[in-house]
mmCIF file with all atom_site columns, C-alpha atoms in Angstrom:
data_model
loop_
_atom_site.group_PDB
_atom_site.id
_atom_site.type_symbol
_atom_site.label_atom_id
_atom_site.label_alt_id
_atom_site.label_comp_id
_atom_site.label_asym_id
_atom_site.label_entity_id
_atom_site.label_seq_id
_atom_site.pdbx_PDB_ins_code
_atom_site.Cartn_x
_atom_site.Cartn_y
_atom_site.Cartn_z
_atom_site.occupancy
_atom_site.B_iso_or_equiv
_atom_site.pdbx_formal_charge
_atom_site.auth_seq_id
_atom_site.auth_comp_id
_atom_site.auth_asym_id
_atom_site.auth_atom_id
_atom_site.pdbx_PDB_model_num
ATOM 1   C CA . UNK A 1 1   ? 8.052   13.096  -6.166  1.00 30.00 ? 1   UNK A CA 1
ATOM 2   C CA . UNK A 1 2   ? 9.108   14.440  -2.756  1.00 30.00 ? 2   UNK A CA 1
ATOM 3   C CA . UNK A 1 3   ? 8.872   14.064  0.753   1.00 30.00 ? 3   UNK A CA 1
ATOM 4   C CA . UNK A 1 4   ? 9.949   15.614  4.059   1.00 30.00 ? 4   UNK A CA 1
ATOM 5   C CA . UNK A 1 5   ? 13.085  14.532  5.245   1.00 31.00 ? 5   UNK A CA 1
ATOM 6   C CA . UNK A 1 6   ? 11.896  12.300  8.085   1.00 32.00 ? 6   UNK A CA 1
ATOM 7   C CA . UNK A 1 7   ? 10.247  9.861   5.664   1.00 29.00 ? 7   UNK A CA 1
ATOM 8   C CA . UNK A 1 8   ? 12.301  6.881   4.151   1.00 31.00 ? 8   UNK A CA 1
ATOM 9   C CA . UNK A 1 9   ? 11.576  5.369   1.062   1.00 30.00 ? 9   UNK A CA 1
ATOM 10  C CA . UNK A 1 10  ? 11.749  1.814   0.649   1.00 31.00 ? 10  UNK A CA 1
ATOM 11  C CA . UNK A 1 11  ? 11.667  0.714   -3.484  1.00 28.00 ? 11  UNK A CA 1
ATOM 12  C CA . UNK A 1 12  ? 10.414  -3.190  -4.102  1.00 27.00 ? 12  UNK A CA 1
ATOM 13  C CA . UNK A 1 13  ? 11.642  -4.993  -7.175  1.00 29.00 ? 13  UNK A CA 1
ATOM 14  C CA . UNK A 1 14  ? 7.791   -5.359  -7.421  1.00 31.00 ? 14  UNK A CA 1
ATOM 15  C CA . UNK A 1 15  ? 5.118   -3.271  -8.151  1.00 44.00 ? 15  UNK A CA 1
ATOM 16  C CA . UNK A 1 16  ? 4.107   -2.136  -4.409  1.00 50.00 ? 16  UNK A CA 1
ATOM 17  C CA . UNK A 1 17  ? 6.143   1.558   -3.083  1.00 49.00 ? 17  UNK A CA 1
ATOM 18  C CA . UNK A 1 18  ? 6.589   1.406   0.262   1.00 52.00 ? 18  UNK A CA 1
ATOM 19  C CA . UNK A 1 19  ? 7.332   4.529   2.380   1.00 52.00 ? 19  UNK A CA 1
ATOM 20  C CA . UNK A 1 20  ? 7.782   4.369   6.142   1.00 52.00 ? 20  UNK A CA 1
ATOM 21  C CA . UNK A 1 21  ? 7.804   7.118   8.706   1.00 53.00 ? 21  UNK A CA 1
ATOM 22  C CA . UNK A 1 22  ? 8.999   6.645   12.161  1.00 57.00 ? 22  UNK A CA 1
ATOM 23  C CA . UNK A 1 23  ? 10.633  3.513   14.001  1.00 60.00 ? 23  UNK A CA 1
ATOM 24  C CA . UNK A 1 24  ? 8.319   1.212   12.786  1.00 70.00 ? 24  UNK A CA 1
ATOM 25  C CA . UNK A 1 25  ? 8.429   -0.952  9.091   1.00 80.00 ? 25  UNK A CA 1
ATOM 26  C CA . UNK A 1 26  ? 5.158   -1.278  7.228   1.00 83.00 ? 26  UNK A CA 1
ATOM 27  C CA . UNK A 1 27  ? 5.057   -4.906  6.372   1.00 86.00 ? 27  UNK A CA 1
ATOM 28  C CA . UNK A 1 28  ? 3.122   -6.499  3.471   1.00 88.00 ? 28  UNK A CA 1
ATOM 29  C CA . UNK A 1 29  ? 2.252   -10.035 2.523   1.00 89.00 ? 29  UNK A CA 1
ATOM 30  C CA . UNK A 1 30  ? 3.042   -9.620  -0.809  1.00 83.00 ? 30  UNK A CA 1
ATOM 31  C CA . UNK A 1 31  ? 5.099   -7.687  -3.145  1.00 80.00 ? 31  UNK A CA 1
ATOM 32  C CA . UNK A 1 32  ? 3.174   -8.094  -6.438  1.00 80.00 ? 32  UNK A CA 1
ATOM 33  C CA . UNK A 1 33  ? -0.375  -8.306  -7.114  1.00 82.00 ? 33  UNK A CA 1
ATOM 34  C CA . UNK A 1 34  ? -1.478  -9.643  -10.339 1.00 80.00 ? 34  UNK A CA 1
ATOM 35  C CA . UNK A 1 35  ? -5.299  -8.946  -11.294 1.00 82.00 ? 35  UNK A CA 1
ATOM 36  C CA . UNK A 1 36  ? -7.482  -9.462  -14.516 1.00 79.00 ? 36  UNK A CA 1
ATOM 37  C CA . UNK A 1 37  ? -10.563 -7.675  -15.818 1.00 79.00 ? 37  UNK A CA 1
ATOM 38  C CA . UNK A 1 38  ? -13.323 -9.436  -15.140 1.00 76.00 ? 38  UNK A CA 1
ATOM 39  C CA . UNK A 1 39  ? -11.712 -11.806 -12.512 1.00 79.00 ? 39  UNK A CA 1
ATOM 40  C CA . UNK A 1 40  ? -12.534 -11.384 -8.880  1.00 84.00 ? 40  UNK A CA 1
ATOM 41  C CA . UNK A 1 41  ? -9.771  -9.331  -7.103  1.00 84.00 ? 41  UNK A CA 1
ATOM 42  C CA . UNK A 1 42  ? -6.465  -9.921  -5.364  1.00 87.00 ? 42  UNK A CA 1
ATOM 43  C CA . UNK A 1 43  ? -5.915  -9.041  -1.928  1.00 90.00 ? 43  UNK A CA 1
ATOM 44  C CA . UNK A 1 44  ? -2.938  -8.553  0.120   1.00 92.00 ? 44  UNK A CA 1
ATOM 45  C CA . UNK A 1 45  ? -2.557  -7.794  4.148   1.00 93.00 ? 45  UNK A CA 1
ATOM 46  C CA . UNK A 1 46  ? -0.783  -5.365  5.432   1.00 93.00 ? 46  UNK A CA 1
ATOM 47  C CA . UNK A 1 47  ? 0.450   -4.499  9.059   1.00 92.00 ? 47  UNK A CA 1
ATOM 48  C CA . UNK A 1 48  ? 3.387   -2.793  11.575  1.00 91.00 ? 48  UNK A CA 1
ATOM 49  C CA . UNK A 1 49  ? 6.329   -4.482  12.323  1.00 87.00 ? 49  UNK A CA 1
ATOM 50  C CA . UNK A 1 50  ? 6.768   -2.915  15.933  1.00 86.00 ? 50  UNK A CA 1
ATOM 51  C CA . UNK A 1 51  ? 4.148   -0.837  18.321  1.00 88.00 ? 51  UNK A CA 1
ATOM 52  C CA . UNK A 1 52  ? 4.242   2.584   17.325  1.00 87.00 ? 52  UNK A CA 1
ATOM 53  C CA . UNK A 1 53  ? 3.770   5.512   19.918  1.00 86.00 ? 53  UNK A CA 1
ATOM 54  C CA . UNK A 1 54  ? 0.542   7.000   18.579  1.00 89.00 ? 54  UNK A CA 1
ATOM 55  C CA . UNK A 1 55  ? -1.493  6.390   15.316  1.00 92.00 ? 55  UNK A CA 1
ATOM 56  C CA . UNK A 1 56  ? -0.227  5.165   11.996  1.00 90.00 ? 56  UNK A CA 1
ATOM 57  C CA . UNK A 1 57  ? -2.630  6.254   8.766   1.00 91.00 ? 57  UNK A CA 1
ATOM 58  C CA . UNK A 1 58  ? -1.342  4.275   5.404   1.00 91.00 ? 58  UNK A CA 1
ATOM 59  C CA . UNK A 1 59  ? -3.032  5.924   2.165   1.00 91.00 ? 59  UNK A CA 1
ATOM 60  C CA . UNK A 1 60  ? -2.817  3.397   -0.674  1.00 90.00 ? 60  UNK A CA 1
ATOM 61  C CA . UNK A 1 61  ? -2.682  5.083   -4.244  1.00 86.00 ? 61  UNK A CA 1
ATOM 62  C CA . UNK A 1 62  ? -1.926  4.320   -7.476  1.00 83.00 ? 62  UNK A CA 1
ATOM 63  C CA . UNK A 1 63  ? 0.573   5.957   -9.843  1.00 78.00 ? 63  UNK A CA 1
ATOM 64  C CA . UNK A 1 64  ? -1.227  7.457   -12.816 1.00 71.00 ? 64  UNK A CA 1
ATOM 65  C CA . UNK A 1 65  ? 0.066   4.731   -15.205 1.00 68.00 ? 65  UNK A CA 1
ATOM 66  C CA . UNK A 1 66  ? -2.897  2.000   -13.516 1.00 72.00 ? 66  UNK A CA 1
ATOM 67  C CA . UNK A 1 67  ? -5.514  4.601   -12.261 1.00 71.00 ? 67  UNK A CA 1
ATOM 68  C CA . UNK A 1 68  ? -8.869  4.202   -13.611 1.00 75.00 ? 68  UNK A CA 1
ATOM 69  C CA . UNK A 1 69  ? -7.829  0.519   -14.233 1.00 80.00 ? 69  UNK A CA 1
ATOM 70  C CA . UNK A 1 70  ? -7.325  -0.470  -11.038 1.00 83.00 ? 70  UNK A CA 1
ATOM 71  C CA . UNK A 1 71  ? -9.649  -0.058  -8.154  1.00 86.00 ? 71  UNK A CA 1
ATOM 72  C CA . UNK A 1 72  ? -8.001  -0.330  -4.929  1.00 90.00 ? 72  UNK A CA 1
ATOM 73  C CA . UNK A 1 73  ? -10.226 -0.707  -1.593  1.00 94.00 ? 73  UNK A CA 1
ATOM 74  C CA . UNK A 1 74  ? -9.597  0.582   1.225   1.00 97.00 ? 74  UNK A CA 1
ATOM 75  C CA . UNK A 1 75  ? -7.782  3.672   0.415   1.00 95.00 ? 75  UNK A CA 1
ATOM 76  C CA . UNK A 1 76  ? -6.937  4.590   3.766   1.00 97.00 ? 76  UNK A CA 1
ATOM 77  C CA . UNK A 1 77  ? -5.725  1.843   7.176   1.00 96.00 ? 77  UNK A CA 1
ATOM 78  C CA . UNK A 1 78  ? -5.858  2.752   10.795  1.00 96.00 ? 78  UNK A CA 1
ATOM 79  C CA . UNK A 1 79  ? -3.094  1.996   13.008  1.00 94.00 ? 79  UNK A CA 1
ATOM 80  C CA . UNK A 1 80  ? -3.212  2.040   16.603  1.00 94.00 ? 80  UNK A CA 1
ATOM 81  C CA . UNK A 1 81  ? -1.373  1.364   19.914  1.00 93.00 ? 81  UNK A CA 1
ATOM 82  C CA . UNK A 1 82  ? -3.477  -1.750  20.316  1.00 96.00 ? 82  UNK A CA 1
ATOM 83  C CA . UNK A 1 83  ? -3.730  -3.136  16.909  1.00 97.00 ? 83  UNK A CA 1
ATOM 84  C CA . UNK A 1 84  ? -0.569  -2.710  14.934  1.00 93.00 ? 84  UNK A CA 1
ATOM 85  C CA . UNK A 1 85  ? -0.245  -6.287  14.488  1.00 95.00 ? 85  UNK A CA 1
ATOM 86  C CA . UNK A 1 86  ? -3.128  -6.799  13.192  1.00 97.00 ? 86  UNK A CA 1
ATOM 87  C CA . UNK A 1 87  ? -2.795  -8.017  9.292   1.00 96.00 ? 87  UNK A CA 1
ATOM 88  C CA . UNK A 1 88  ? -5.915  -5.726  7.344   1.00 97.00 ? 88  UNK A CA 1
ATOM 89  C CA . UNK A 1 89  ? -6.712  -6.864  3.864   1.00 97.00 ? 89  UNK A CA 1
ATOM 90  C CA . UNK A 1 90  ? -6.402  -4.340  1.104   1.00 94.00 ? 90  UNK A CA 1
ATOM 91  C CA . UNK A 1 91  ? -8.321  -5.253  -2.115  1.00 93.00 ? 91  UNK A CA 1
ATOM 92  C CA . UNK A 1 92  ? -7.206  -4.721  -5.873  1.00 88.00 ? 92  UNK A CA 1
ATOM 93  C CA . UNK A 1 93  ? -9.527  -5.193  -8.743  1.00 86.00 ? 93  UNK A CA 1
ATOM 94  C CA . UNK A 1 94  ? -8.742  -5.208  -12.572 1.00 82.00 ? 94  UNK A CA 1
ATOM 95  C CA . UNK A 1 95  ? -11.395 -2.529  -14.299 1.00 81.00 ? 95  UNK A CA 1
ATOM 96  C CA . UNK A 1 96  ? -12.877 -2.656  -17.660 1.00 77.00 ? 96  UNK A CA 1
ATOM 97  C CA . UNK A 1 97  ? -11.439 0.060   -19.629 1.00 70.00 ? 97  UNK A CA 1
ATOM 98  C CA . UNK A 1 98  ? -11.335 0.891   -23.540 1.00 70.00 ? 98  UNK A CA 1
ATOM 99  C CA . UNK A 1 99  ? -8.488  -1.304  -24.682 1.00 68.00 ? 99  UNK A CA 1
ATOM 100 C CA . UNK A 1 100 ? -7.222  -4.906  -24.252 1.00 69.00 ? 100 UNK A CA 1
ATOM 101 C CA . UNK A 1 101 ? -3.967  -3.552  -23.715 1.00 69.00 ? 101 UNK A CA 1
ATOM 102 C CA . UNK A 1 102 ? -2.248  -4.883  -20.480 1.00 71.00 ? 102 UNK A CA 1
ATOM 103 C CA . UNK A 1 103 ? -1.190  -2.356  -17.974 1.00 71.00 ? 103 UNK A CA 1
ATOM 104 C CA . UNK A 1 104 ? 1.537   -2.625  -15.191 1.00 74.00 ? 104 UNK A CA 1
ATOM 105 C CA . UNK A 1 105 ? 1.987   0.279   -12.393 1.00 77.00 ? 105 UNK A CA 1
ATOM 106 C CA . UNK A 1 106 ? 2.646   0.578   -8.673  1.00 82.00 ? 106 UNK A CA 1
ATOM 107 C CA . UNK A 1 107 ? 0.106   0.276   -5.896  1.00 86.00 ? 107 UNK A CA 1
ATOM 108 C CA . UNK A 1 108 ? 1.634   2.846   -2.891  1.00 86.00 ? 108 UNK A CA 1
ATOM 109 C CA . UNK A 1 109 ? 1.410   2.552   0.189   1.00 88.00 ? 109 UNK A CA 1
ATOM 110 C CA . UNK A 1 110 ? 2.755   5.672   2.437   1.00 86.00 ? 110 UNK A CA 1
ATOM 111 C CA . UNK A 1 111 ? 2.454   6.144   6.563   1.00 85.00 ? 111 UNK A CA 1
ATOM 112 C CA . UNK A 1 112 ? 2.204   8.916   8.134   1.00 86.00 ? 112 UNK A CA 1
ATOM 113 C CA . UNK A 1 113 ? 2.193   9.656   12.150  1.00 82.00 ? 113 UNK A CA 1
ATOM 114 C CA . UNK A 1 114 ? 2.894   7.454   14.956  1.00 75.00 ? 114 UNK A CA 1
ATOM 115 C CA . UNK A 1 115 ? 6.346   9.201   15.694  1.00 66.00 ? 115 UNK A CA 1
#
């Protein structure tokens, strides 16, 4: 994995991958998120520490260990000038899949703009 110099990665103990670009910190409620097939889904909220000086867009992903049994909605948050504070709820759901094996992965969550 790589990235352009002015992004900082920030590694969790937990399954969530943070990576921040400019001033600002991207702050989440929580640092794990445990779901179950067939259980309703976990959320978690997610905002800016700090005003940033033009839009923020996070894309939420999912390493290839959990994808196709995980959903993750949205995919995609909107950051402005005017509501950076604003906590927006990001929803994970367990999906059936062919196995009753248990799988663990990271949920990422990378921002891009608002220099």
């Amino acid at each position: 994995m790589s990235f352009d110099a002015e992004y900082r990665l920030v590694y969790a103990d937990l399954p969530l991958l943070v990576t921040n670009v400019g001033t600002f910190e991207l702050m989440v409620s929580s640092m794990t998120v445990d779901v179950r097939v067939g259980a309703p889904g976990k959320t978690f909220t997610v905002w800016l520490s700090t005003a940033p000086q033009s839009t923020v867009i996070i894309d939420i992903g999912l390493n290839d260990t959990i994808a196709g049994s995980i959903s993750v909605e949205p995919t995609m948050l909107t950051f402005t000038t005017t509501n950076w504070a604003t906590k927006q709820v990001v929803t994970v759901v367990g999906l059936d899949d062919d196995d009753a094996v248990d799988e663990s992965g990271l949920i990422q969550l990378r921002s891009r703009g608002g220099s």
